[in-house]
mmCIF file of C-alpha atoms in Angstrom:
data_model
loop_
_atom_site.group_PDB
_atom_site.id
_atom_site.type_symbol
_atom_site.label_atom_id
_atom_site.label_comp_id
_atom_site.label_asym_id
_atom_site.label_seq_id
_atom_site.Cartn_x
_atom_site.Cartn_y
_atom_site.Cartn_z
ATOM 1 C CA MET A 284 -48.370 -38.905 11.983
ATOM 2 C CA LYS A 285 -47.083 -39.393 15.518
ATOM 3 C CA PRO A 286 -44.952 -36.615 17.035
ATOM 4 C CA ILE A 287 -41.760 -38.674 16.723
ATOM 5 C CA GLY A 288 -42.506 -39.283 13.050
ATOM 6 C CA LYS A 289 -43.019 -35.561 12.446
ATOM 7 C CA MET A 290 -39.671 -34.804 14.073
ATOM 8 C CA ILE A 291 -37.880 -37.337 11.866
ATOM 9 C CA ALA A 292 -39.585 -35.976 8.746
ATOM 10 C CA ALA A 293 -38.639 -32.388 9.673
ATOM 11 C CA SER A 294 -35.035 -33.437 10.256
ATOM 12 C CA LEU A 295 -34.855 -35.175 6.898
ATOM 13 C CA LEU A 296 -36.295 -32.087 5.208
ATOM 14 C CA PHE A 297 -33.733 -29.852 6.918
ATOM 15 C CA PHE A 298 -30.795 -31.980 5.793
ATOM 16 C CA ALA A 299 -32.208 -32.244 2.277
ATOM 17 C CA VAL A 300 -32.431 -28.434 2.031
ATOM 18 C CA ALA A 301 -28.983 -27.970 3.572
ATOM 19 C CA GLY A 302 -27.530 -30.528 1.198
ATOM 20 C CA SER A 303 -28.909 -28.655 -1.787
ATOM 21 C CA ALA A 304 -27.422 -25.303 -0.690
ATOM 22 C CA ALA A 305 -25.086 -23.577 -3.122
ATOM 23 C CA PRO A 306 -21.453 -24.748 -2.850
ATOM 24 C CA ALA A 307 -18.889 -22.468 -1.282
ATOM 25 C CA PRO A 308 -17.456 -20.000 -3.815
ATOM 26 C CA ARG A 309 -14.187 -21.070 -5.434
ATOM 27 C CA GLU A 310 -13.197 -17.564 -6.501
ATOM 28 C CA THR A 311 -13.129 -14.121 -4.924
ATOM 29 C CA TRP A 312 -12.021 -10.578 -5.666
ATOM 30 C CA LEU A 313 -8.616 -9.800 -4.232
ATOM 31 C CA ARG A 314 -6.824 -6.451 -4.074
ATOM 32 C CA SER A 315 -3.545 -7.127 -5.893
ATOM 33 C CA TRP A 316 -2.086 -3.602 -6.041
ATOM 34 C CA ALA A 317 -2.840 -0.553 -3.934
ATOM 35 C CA SER A 318 -1.331 2.707 -2.749
ATOM 36 C CA ALA A 319 -2.009 5.017 0.170
ATOM 37 C CA GLN A 320 -3.785 8.259 -0.687
ATOM 38 C CA GLN A 321 -2.988 11.785 0.438
ATOM 39 C CA ILE A 322 -3.208 15.420 -0.597
ATOM 40 C CA PRO A 323 -0.073 16.168 -2.629
ATOM 41 C CA GLU A 324 2.172 18.985 -1.470
ATOM 42 C CA ASP A 325 2.362 21.918 -3.876
ATOM 43 C CA ARG A 326 5.643 20.716 -5.318
ATOM 44 C CA ASN A 327 4.139 17.300 -6.094
ATOM 45 C CA ALA A 328 0.740 18.387 -7.405
ATOM 46 C CA LEU A 329 0.032 18.681 -11.113
ATOM 47 C CA PRO A 330 -0.854 22.203 -12.299
ATOM 48 C CA ASP A 331 -4.542 22.474 -13.148
ATOM 49 C CA ALA A 332 -3.583 23.339 -16.718
ATOM 50 C CA ASP A 333 -1.910 19.924 -17.067
ATOM 51 C CA PHE A 334 -5.169 18.206 -16.065
ATOM 52 C CA LYS A 335 -7.376 20.158 -18.495
ATOM 53 C CA ASP A 336 -8.460 17.860 -21.359
ATOM 54 C CA ALA A 337 -5.606 15.572 -20.338
ATOM 55 C CA THR A 338 -4.707 11.909 -20.692
ATOM 56 C CA LEU A 339 -2.792 10.475 -17.745
ATOM 57 C CA ARG A 340 -1.132 7.055 -18.075
ATOM 58 C CA GLN A 341 0.101 5.437 -14.867
ATOM 59 C CA VAL A 342 2.027 2.198 -14.469
ATOM 60 C CA VAL A 343 1.483 -0.150 -11.517
ATOM 61 C CA ARG A 344 2.602 -3.702 -10.766
ATOM 62 C CA VAL A 345 0.124 -6.296 -9.548
ATOM 63 C CA SER A 346 1.352 -8.907 -7.092
ATOM 64 C CA VAL A 347 -1.136 -11.774 -7.615
ATOM 65 C CA GLY A 348 -2.299 -12.391 -11.177
ATOM 66 C CA GLY A 349 -5.750 -13.076 -12.556
ATOM 67 C CA GLU A 350 -7.870 -13.457 -15.696
ATOM 68 C CA ARG A 351 -10.339 -10.688 -14.776
ATOM 69 C CA ILE A 352 -9.591 -7.369 -13.155
ATOM 70 C CA ARG A 353 -11.241 -4.203 -11.969
ATOM 71 C CA VAL A 354 -9.671 -0.848 -11.164
ATOM 72 C CA MET A 355 -10.498 1.441 -8.252
ATOM 73 C CA LEU A 356 -10.409 5.159 -8.989
ATOM 74 C CA THR A 357 -10.409 7.573 -6.083
ATOM 75 C CA ASN A 358 -11.497 11.076 -5.195
ATOM 76 C CA ALA A 359 -10.703 10.587 -1.507
ATOM 77 C CA PHE A 360 -9.455 14.139 -0.951
ATOM 78 C CA GLY A 361 -11.510 15.863 -3.619
ATOM 79 C CA THR A 362 -13.746 18.736 -2.601
ATOM 80 C CA GLU A 363 -16.138 18.343 -5.552
ATOM 81 C CA PRO A 364 -17.271 15.410 -7.732
ATOM 82 C CA LEU A 365 -14.599 14.184 -10.140
ATOM 83 C CA ARG A 366 -15.511 13.343 -13.742
ATOM 84 C CA ILE A 367 -13.413 10.897 -15.747
ATOM 85 C CA ASP A 368 -14.942 10.412 -19.188
ATOM 86 C CA SER A 369 -12.709 7.640 -20.517
ATOM 87 C CA ALA A 370 -10.518 5.007 -18.885
ATOM 88 C CA HIS A 371 -8.476 2.122 -20.276
ATOM 89 C CA VAL A 372 -6.240 -0.580 -18.846
ATOM 90 C CA ALA A 373 -3.602 -2.599 -20.694
ATOM 91 C CA LEU A 374 -0.457 -4.611 -20.160
ATOM 92 C CA SER A 375 2.585 -2.359 -19.959
ATOM 93 C CA LEU A 376 5.466 -3.308 -22.223
ATOM 94 C CA ALA A 377 8.040 -1.968 -19.742
ATOM 95 C CA PRO A 378 7.777 -0.429 -16.260
ATOM 96 C CA ALA A 379 9.791 2.626 -17.330
ATOM 97 C CA SER A 380 7.839 3.290 -20.527
ATOM 98 C CA SER A 381 4.455 4.591 -21.655
ATOM 99 C CA ARG A 382 4.239 1.803 -24.238
ATOM 100 C CA ILE A 383 1.416 -0.726 -23.944
ATOM 101 C CA ASP A 384 0.535 -3.984 -25.674
ATOM 102 C CA PRO A 385 -2.285 -2.801 -27.985
ATOM 103 C CA ALA A 386 -3.792 -6.294 -28.139
ATOM 104 C CA SER A 387 -4.358 -6.177 -24.383
ATOM 105 C CA ASP A 388 -5.948 -2.715 -24.315
ATOM 106 C CA ARG A 389 -9.372 -2.743 -22.660
ATOM 107 C CA ALA A 390 -11.853 0.070 -22.144
ATOM 108 C CA LEU A 391 -13.097 0.285 -18.576
ATOM 109 C CA THR A 392 -16.758 0.874 -17.860
ATOM 110 C CA PHE A 393 -18.623 1.986 -14.769
ATOM 111 C CA ASP A 394 -22.129 0.560 -14.436
ATOM 112 C CA GLY A 395 -21.891 0.029 -18.178
ATOM 113 C CA SER A 396 -20.923 3.627 -18.966
ATOM 114 C CA PRO A 397 -17.533 4.759 -20.314
ATOM 115 C CA GLU A 398 -17.493 7.663 -17.869
ATOM 116 C CA VAL A 399 -17.830 8.018 -14.126
ATOM 117 C CA VAL A 400 -18.485 10.891 -11.731
ATOM 118 C CA ILE A 401 -16.956 10.110 -8.345
ATOM 119 C CA PRO A 402 -18.411 11.964 -5.335
ATOM 120 C CA ALA A 403 -16.079 14.040 -3.187
ATOM 121 C CA GLY A 404 -14.366 11.843 -0.624
ATOM 122 C CA ALA A 405 -15.329 8.601 -2.388
ATOM 123 C CA SER A 406 -13.782 5.872 -4.501
ATOM 124 C CA TRP A 407 -15.314 3.915 -7.393
ATOM 125 C CA LEU A 408 -14.646 0.415 -8.739
ATOM 126 C CA SER A 409 -14.824 -0.193 -12.471
ATOM 127 C CA ASP A 410 -16.874 -3.003 -13.927
ATOM 128 C CA PRO A 411 -14.919 -6.263 -14.274
ATOM 129 C CA VAL A 412 -12.985 -6.659 -17.518
ATOM 130 C CA ALA A 413 -11.447 -9.775 -19.036
ATOM 131 C CA LEU A 414 -7.701 -9.238 -19.119
ATOM 132 C CA ARG A 415 -5.059 -11.790 -18.288
ATOM 133 C CA ALA A 416 -2.770 -10.017 -15.839
ATOM 134 C CA PRO A 417 0.129 -12.302 -14.869
ATOM 135 C CA ALA A 418 1.574 -12.094 -11.366
ATOM 136 C CA LEU A 419 4.204 -9.367 -10.944
ATOM 137 C CA LYS A 420 3.193 -7.851 -14.287
ATOM 138 C CA SER A 421 2.952 -4.093 -14.825
ATOM 139 C CA LEU A 422 -0.342 -2.624 -15.987
ATOM 140 C CA ALA A 423 -0.927 0.787 -17.549
ATOM 141 C CA ILE A 424 -4.042 2.583 -16.294
ATOM 142 C CA THR A 425 -4.915 5.451 -18.629
ATOM 143 C CA LEU A 426 -7.501 8.096 -17.729
ATOM 144 C CA HIS A 427 -8.901 11.108 -19.564
ATOM 145 C CA PHE A 428 -9.828 14.166 -17.476
ATOM 146 C CA PRO A 429 -12.074 16.804 -19.090
ATOM 147 C CA ASP A 430 -11.196 19.148 -16.217
ATOM 148 C CA ALA A 431 -8.769 19.260 -13.321
ATOM 149 C CA PRO A 432 -9.849 17.646 -10.055
ATOM 150 C CA LYS A 433 -11.032 20.047 -7.376
ATOM 151 C CA GLY A 434 -8.642 18.821 -4.739
ATOM 152 C CA GLN A 435 -6.147 16.275 -6.019
ATOM 153 C CA THR A 436 -5.870 12.794 -4.512
ATOM 154 C CA SER A 437 -2.390 11.437 -5.009
ATOM 155 C CA HIS A 438 0.421 9.164 -3.984
ATOM 156 C CA PRO A 439 3.501 11.349 -4.505
ATOM 157 C CA GLY A 440 6.046 8.629 -3.643
ATOM 158 C CA SER A 441 5.113 6.320 -6.493
ATOM 159 C CA ARG A 442 8.706 5.533 -7.502
ATOM 160 C CA ALA A 443 7.037 4.993 -10.887
ATOM 161 C CA THR A 444 6.860 7.273 -13.918
ATOM 162 C CA SER A 445 3.477 8.586 -15.067
ATOM 163 C CA TYR A 446 2.774 10.251 -18.422
ATOM 164 C CA VAL A 447 0.582 13.306 -19.141
ATOM 165 C CA VAL A 448 -0.534 14.605 -22.562
ATOM 166 C CA HIS A 449 -3.395 16.807 -23.720
ATOM 167 C CA GLY A 450 -6.339 15.358 -25.630
ATOM 168 C CA ASN A 451 -8.051 11.999 -25.305
ATOM 169 C CA ARG A 452 -5.377 9.416 -26.117
ATOM 170 C CA VAL A 453 -6.344 6.666 -23.697
ATOM 171 C CA SER A 454 -5.787 3.883 -26.272
ATOM 172 C CA ALA A 455 -2.552 5.233 -27.781
ATOM 173 C CA PRO A 456 0.139 2.528 -27.985
ATOM 174 C CA GLU A 457 2.685 5.055 -26.696
ATOM 175 C CA LEU A 458 2.726 8.617 -25.355
ATOM 176 C CA ALA A 459 6.145 9.575 -26.648
ATOM 177 C CA ASP A 460 5.605 13.315 -26.261
ATOM 178 C CA ALA A 461 4.260 13.117 -22.718
ATOM 179 C CA LYS A 462 5.280 15.128 -19.698
ATOM 180 C CA LYS A 463 6.736 12.757 -17.119
ATOM 181 C CA VAL A 464 6.035 12.881 -13.373
ATOM 182 C CA GLU A 465 6.954 10.443 -10.626
ATOM 183 C CA HIS A 466 3.590 10.440 -8.855
ATOM 184 C CA TRP A 467 0.256 8.615 -9.028
ATOM 185 C CA PHE A 468 -3.051 10.497 -9.154
ATOM 186 C CA GLN A 469 -6.665 9.418 -8.589
ATOM 187 C CA ILE A 470 -5.946 5.656 -8.589
ATOM 188 C CA GLY A 471 -6.265 3.537 -5.475
ATOM 189 C CA GLY A 472 -6.244 -0.147 -6.355
ATOM 190 C CA VAL A 473 -6.381 -3.025 -8.807
ATOM 191 C CA GLU A 474 -8.332 -6.180 -7.999
ATOM 192 C CA VAL A 475 -8.132 -9.605 -9.623
ATOM 193 C CA VAL A 476 -10.379 -12.663 -9.485
ATOM 194 C CA ALA A 477 -8.400 -15.172 -7.437
ATOM 195 C CA PRO A 478 -9.004 -18.480 -5.640
ATOM 196 C CA ALA A 479 -11.306 -18.201 -2.636
ATOM 197 C CA THR A 480 -8.324 -18.983 -0.393
ATOM 198 C CA ALA A 481 -6.395 -15.939 -1.677
ATOM 199 C CA ARG A 482 -5.488 -13.228 0.810
ATOM 200 C CA ALA A 483 -3.566 -9.989 1.062
ATOM 201 C CA ILE A 484 -0.867 -8.470 3.258
ATOM 202 C CA VAL A 485 -1.004 -4.733 3.949
ATOM 203 C CA THR A 486 2.351 -3.121 4.714
ATOM 204 C CA LEU A 487 1.532 -0.001 6.723
ATOM 205 C CA GLY A 488 4.460 2.333 7.072
ATOM 206 C CA ASP A 489 6.397 5.486 6.287
ATOM 207 C CA SER A 490 8.947 6.365 3.593
ATOM 208 C CA ILE A 491 10.960 3.213 4.269
ATOM 209 C CA THR A 492 7.961 1.118 3.262
ATOM 210 C CA ASP A 493 7.024 3.593 0.519
ATOM 211 C CA GLY A 494 10.388 2.884 -1.091
ATOM 212 C CA ASN A 495 12.766 5.747 -0.309
ATOM 213 C CA GLY A 496 16.165 4.466 -1.429
ATOM 214 C CA SER A 497 14.747 2.085 -4.029
ATOM 215 C CA THR A 498 14.952 2.494 -7.801
ATOM 216 C CA THR A 499 12.430 4.534 -9.782
ATOM 217 C CA ASP A 500 10.490 2.116 -12.020
ATOM 218 C CA GLY A 501 12.519 -0.732 -10.489
ATOM 219 C CA ASN A 502 9.875 -2.329 -8.249
ATOM 220 C CA ASP A 503 12.555 -3.103 -5.673
ATOM 221 C CA ARG A 504 11.027 -1.702 -2.464
ATOM 222 C CA TRP A 505 11.035 -4.171 0.422
ATOM 223 C CA PRO A 506 7.301 -4.972 -0.068
ATOM 224 C CA ASP A 507 8.117 -5.739 -3.734
ATOM 225 C CA ILE A 508 10.849 -8.143 -2.621
ATOM 226 C CA LEU A 509 8.333 -9.842 -0.327
ATOM 227 C CA ALA A 510 5.870 -10.156 -3.232
ATOM 228 C CA ASN A 511 8.592 -11.719 -5.392
ATOM 229 C CA ARG A 512 9.316 -14.306 -2.708
ATOM 230 C CA LEU A 513 5.653 -15.179 -2.258
ATOM 231 C CA GLN A 514 5.264 -15.734 -6.003
ATOM 232 C CA ALA A 515 8.282 -18.055 -6.047
ATOM 233 C CA SER A 516 6.397 -20.794 -4.182
ATOM 234 C CA PRO A 517 3.127 -22.460 -5.267
ATOM 235 C CA ALA A 518 2.084 -22.512 -1.600
ATOM 236 C CA THR A 519 2.053 -18.699 -1.347
ATOM 237 C CA ARG A 520 1.253 -17.506 -4.874
ATOM 238 C CA SER A 521 -2.255 -16.454 -3.894
ATOM 239 C CA ILE A 522 -0.995 -13.940 -1.297
ATOM 240 C CA ALA A 523 -0.950 -10.312 -2.467
ATOM 241 C CA VAL A 524 1.202 -7.512 -1.029
ATOM 242 C CA LEU A 525 -0.312 -4.030 -0.765
ATOM 243 C CA ASN A 526 2.132 -1.201 -0.113
ATOM 244 C CA HIS A 527 0.555 1.461 2.100
ATOM 245 C CA GLY A 528 3.655 3.404 2.979
ATOM 246 C CA ILE A 529 3.523 7.197 3.029
ATOM 247 C CA GLY A 530 6.634 9.370 3.127
ATOM 248 C CA GLY A 531 6.856 11.164 6.468
ATOM 249 C CA GLY A 532 4.131 8.947 7.917
ATOM 250 C CA ARG A 533 3.669 8.877 11.674
ATOM 251 C CA LEU A 534 1.616 7.041 14.262
ATOM 252 C CA LEU A 535 0.414 9.996 16.286
ATOM 253 C CA LEU A 536 0.422 13.124 14.104
ATOM 254 C CA ASP A 537 -0.149 13.875 10.450
ATOM 255 C CA GLY A 538 2.973 14.228 8.349
ATOM 256 C CA LEU A 539 2.907 14.604 4.571
ATOM 257 C CA GLY A 540 -0.179 12.397 4.752
ATOM 258 C CA PRO A 541 -2.684 11.343 7.426
ATOM 259 C CA ASN A 542 -1.439 9.627 10.586
ATOM 260 C CA ALA A 543 -1.602 5.842 10.762
ATOM 261 C CA LEU A 544 -4.741 5.654 12.913
ATOM 262 C CA ALA A 545 -6.585 8.191 10.758
ATOM 263 C CA ARG A 546 -5.970 6.187 7.592
ATOM 264 C CA PHE A 547 -6.365 2.732 9.120
ATOM 265 C CA ASP A 548 -9.923 2.125 7.895
ATOM 266 C CA ARG A 549 -9.190 3.124 4.287
ATOM 267 C CA ASP A 550 -5.703 1.657 3.984
ATOM 268 C CA VAL A 551 -6.208 -1.563 5.936
ATOM 269 C CA LEU A 552 -9.806 -2.535 6.645
ATOM 270 C CA ALA A 553 -11.166 -1.497 3.235
ATOM 271 C CA GLN A 554 -8.594 -3.524 1.282
ATOM 272 C CA THR A 555 -10.281 -6.500 -0.343
ATOM 273 C CA GLY A 556 -9.035 -9.820 1.013
ATOM 274 C CA VAL A 557 -6.640 -8.473 3.648
ATOM 275 C CA ARG A 558 -5.742 -11.053 6.298
ATOM 276 C CA TYR A 559 -2.302 -9.838 7.414
ATOM 277 C CA LEU A 560 -0.874 -6.490 8.452
ATOM 278 C CA ILE A 561 2.804 -5.562 8.847
ATOM 279 C CA VAL A 562 3.276 -2.306 10.782
ATOM 280 C CA LEU A 563 6.556 -0.404 10.346
ATOM 281 C CA GLU A 564 5.793 3.024 11.789
ATOM 282 C CA GLY A 565 7.454 5.177 14.404
ATOM 283 C CA VAL A 566 10.833 6.453 13.263
ATOM 284 C CA ASN A 567 9.317 9.789 12.243
ATOM 285 C CA ASP A 568 7.452 10.103 15.553
ATOM 286 C CA LEU A 569 10.753 9.621 17.351
ATOM 287 C CA GLY A 570 12.753 11.892 15.073
ATOM 288 C CA VAL A 571 10.331 14.815 14.864
ATOM 289 C CA PHE A 572 9.872 14.739 18.639
ATOM 290 C CA THR A 573 13.331 16.234 19.261
ATOM 291 C CA ARG A 574 14.246 17.569 15.821
ATOM 292 C CA ASP A 575 13.790 21.222 16.757
ATOM 293 C CA ALA A 576 14.369 21.214 20.515
ATOM 294 C CA PRO A 577 15.315 18.804 23.323
ATOM 295 C CA GLN A 578 12.586 17.281 25.511
ATOM 296 C CA SER A 579 12.462 16.448 29.200
ATOM 297 C CA PRO A 580 12.786 12.853 30.482
ATOM 298 C CA ALA A 581 9.102 12.931 31.430
ATOM 299 C CA ALA A 582 8.168 14.013 27.908
ATOM 300 C CA HIS A 583 10.231 11.182 26.423
ATOM 301 C CA ALA A 584 8.463 8.646 28.649
ATOM 302 C CA ALA A 585 5.079 10.059 27.677
ATOM 303 C CA GLN A 586 5.967 9.931 23.973
ATOM 304 C CA VAL A 587 6.947 6.267 24.193
ATOM 305 C CA ALA A 588 3.719 5.487 26.066
ATOM 306 C CA ARG A 589 1.622 7.282 23.445
ATOM 307 C CA MET A 590 3.303 5.403 20.626
ATOM 308 C CA ILE A 591 2.737 2.067 22.335
ATOM 309 C CA GLY A 592 -0.877 3.092 22.886
ATOM 310 C CA ALA A 593 -1.227 3.683 19.139
ATOM 311 C CA TYR A 594 0.214 0.240 18.416
ATOM 312 C CA ARG A 595 -2.305 -1.273 20.830
ATOM 313 C CA GLN A 596 -5.116 0.449 18.948
ATOM 314 C CA ILE A 597 -3.866 -0.862 15.615
ATOM 315 C CA VAL A 598 -3.567 -4.410 16.946
ATOM 316 C CA ALA A 599 -7.016 -4.332 18.548
ATOM 317 C CA ARG A 600 -8.697 -3.021 15.409
ATOM 318 C CA ALA A 601 -6.883 -5.519 13.195
ATOM 319 C CA ARG A 602 -7.771 -8.471 15.405
ATOM 320 C CA GLY A 603 -11.360 -7.320 15.530
ATOM 321 C CA ALA A 604 -11.471 -7.609 11.729
ATOM 322 C CA GLY A 605 -9.822 -11.025 11.655
ATOM 323 C CA ILE A 606 -6.471 -9.647 10.524
ATOM 324 C CA LYS A 607 -3.174 -10.954 11.908
ATOM 325 C CA ALA A 608 -1.173 -7.946 13.160
ATOM 326 C CA ILE A 609 2.590 -8.255 12.712
ATOM 327 C CA GLY A 610 4.897 -5.717 14.312
ATOM 328 C CA ALA A 611 8.139 -4.630 12.639
ATOM 329 C CA THR A 612 10.891 -3.210 14.810
ATOM 330 C CA ILE A 613 12.008 0.362 14.082
ATOM 331 C CA THR A 614 15.301 0.536 12.219
ATOM 332 C CA PRO A 615 18.260 2.653 13.415
ATOM 333 C CA TYR A 616 18.655 6.265 12.366
ATOM 334 C CA GLY A 617 21.791 7.338 14.222
ATOM 335 C CA GLY A 618 23.827 9.855 12.251
ATOM 336 C CA SER A 619 20.791 11.246 10.449
ATOM 337 C CA ASP A 620 21.350 14.920 9.690
ATOM 338 C CA TYR A 621 17.606 15.437 9.479
ATOM 339 C CA TYR A 622 16.775 14.075 12.941
ATOM 340 C CA HIS A 623 20.206 14.127 14.681
ATOM 341 C CA PRO A 624 19.207 11.580 17.370
ATOM 342 C CA ASP A 625 21.125 11.227 20.612
ATOM 343 C CA ALA A 626 21.339 8.556 23.299
ATOM 344 C CA THR A 627 17.906 9.479 24.667
ATOM 345 C CA ASN A 628 16.251 9.015 21.275
ATOM 346 C CA GLU A 629 18.024 5.684 20.946
ATOM 347 C CA ALA A 630 16.741 4.627 24.377
ATOM 348 C CA ASP A 631 13.194 5.455 23.213
ATOM 349 C CA ARG A 632 13.662 3.349 20.070
ATOM 350 C CA GLN A 633 14.998 0.453 22.077
ATOM 351 C CA ALA A 634 12.084 0.652 24.527
ATOM 352 C CA ILE A 635 9.551 0.548 21.713
ATOM 353 C CA ASN A 636 11.343 -2.307 19.979
ATOM 354 C CA ARG A 637 11.354 -4.310 23.222
ATOM 355 C CA TRP A 638 7.593 -3.847 23.397
ATOM 356 C CA ILE A 639 7.151 -4.911 19.766
ATOM 357 C CA ARG A 640 9.250 -8.038 20.356
ATOM 358 C CA THR A 641 7.376 -9.026 23.528
ATOM 359 C CA PRO A 642 5.138 -12.030 22.752
ATOM 360 C CA GLY A 643 1.438 -11.268 22.790
ATOM 361 C CA ASN A 644 1.655 -7.583 21.971
ATOM 362 C CA PHE A 645 1.573 -8.320 18.240
ATOM 363 C CA ASP A 646 0.579 -11.589 16.585
ATOM 364 C CA GLY A 647 4.012 -11.896 15.012
ATOM 365 C CA VAL A 648 7.254 -9.952 14.683
ATOM 366 C CA VAL A 649 9.570 -8.975 11.826
ATOM 367 C CA ASP A 650 12.854 -7.834 13.375
ATOM 368 C CA PHE A 651 14.036 -5.283 10.821
ATOM 369 C CA ASP A 652 16.234 -3.677 13.477
ATOM 370 C CA ALA A 653 18.259 -6.882 13.792
ATOM 371 C CA VAL A 654 18.652 -7.061 10.012
ATOM 372 C CA MET A 655 19.606 -3.428 9.425
ATOM 373 C CA ARG A 656 21.675 -2.337 12.427
ATOM 374 C CA ASP A 657 25.444 -2.095 12.299
ATOM 375 C CA PRO A 658 26.885 -4.691 14.729
ATOM 376 C CA ALA A 659 29.739 -2.307 15.471
ATOM 377 C CA ASN A 660 27.344 0.569 16.233
ATOM 378 C CA PRO A 661 23.732 -0.594 16.757
ATOM 379 C CA MET A 662 22.472 2.993 16.720
ATOM 380 C CA ARG A 663 23.323 3.156 12.988
ATOM 381 C CA LEU A 664 22.379 1.296 9.835
ATOM 382 C CA ARG A 665 24.843 -1.163 8.348
ATOM 383 C CA PRO A 666 26.919 0.887 5.865
ATOM 384 C CA ALA A 667 26.250 -1.573 3.043
ATOM 385 C CA LEU A 668 22.469 -1.258 3.597
ATOM 386 C CA ASP A 669 22.372 2.532 4.101
ATOM 387 C CA LYS A 670 21.139 4.800 1.303
ATOM 388 C CA GLY A 671 23.646 7.339 2.601
ATOM 389 C CA ASP A 672 21.384 9.534 4.701
ATOM 390 C CA HIS A 673 21.600 7.164 7.697
ATOM 391 C CA LEU A 674 17.792 6.901 7.775
ATOM 392 C CA HIS A 675 16.628 5.076 4.645
ATOM 393 C CA PRO A 676 17.745 1.720 3.270
ATOM 394 C CA SER A 677 19.634 1.420 0.003
ATOM 395 C CA VAL A 678 18.493 -0.934 -2.751
ATOM 396 C CA ALA A 679 20.506 -3.628 -0.979
ATOM 397 C CA GLY A 680 18.833 -2.621 2.278
ATOM 398 C CA HIS A 681 15.366 -3.015 0.789
ATOM 399 C CA ARG A 682 16.371 -6.427 -0.497
ATOM 400 C CA ALA A 683 17.682 -7.452 2.910
ATOM 401 C CA MET A 684 14.453 -6.330 4.577
ATOM 402 C CA GLY A 685 12.231 -8.141 2.086
ATOM 403 C CA ASP A 686 14.318 -11.298 2.365
ATOM 404 C CA ALA A 687 14.216 -11.242 6.169
ATOM 405 C CA ILE A 688 10.446 -11.633 6.531
ATOM 406 C CA PRO A 689 9.575 -15.187 7.639
ATOM 407 C CA LEU A 690 7.018 -16.564 5.190
ATOM 408 C CA GLU A 691 5.762 -18.830 7.987
ATOM 409 C CA LEU A 692 3.944 -15.755 9.325
ATOM 410 C CA PHE A 693 1.452 -16.109 6.453
ATOM 411 C CA LYS A 694 0.506 -19.755 6.822
#
């Protein structure tokens, strides 16, 4: 065969092989619910005695639905391996109840075993299980602990009721005699099989994102309102919303949980399917800065510069992972008895918000400040949207924030 003939034959072979390659996948795993993890404060931790031979049922709401799911358990802050010897998942009959639909109850397995031992500092995904979980539906995740975790991993600000009883009652239709706590423990995420085009939004923030001012068991935090809106349109129903707010969260220093940069890998990059990030962080950095003593003008300027530097880091790391970084302006907190801000604090907030709004710094902007500020006194929240502490939104405030997010950001 002449050289030109060999080249033609090789080209035909290449295209024949390429043409027979496997088609692009039509489905993928997508994180549909998640929460940020931290070490619970003493007042929010469960006593070890409550964890001994204990069943813990926890209710969470998925954003995107699916026919198959898997659950991520976590021992992120454990100091020793954590053993869970039985785990179930079922459809919850009501967000504010321990009752489940018995027909939907499924035993979870881990590499085919009913129990799992999670290394210290690690998380573990269950095997997939067939369970039709409709969008915006609450699931009950029920775990049995032979012994208390050595170092609890928790999300104290669940705004959801969990149920604790002794003995192995993971498949019980109801835990009527349970102790009730408003925290999540040792659970980090729920994933669903979704279309390959599905994607997730991470909302990274502090107590405002976590839901302070919303209703316990009401699923009416501003990220919940965003999830409701996305599900209302066929064009956006495959977009999940993952709430990674932590009460007291800050950009630069640890608060009740790790600072935003310290938890960025776990709470943003490790979330399956994440393509968008909304950052609402900074009010606690500003408030704590002068809560106990005034600061010099030079210190204020340095604080603002450090905060902007942290935003730049977040944006750079998000872009590097193919994630669109959306900045949310910091809402007013004038009149707060906890932080008692003055004109200098307000000038810092305005400077940071100007930077967030400046095109090119973020890939998009949600102007929560414009939505929440009182036109008559821009240093304060609108009275109708104020929980009453002049720092956190009310239920109406959360609704206004969730409704204000342009869905065009997620095209």
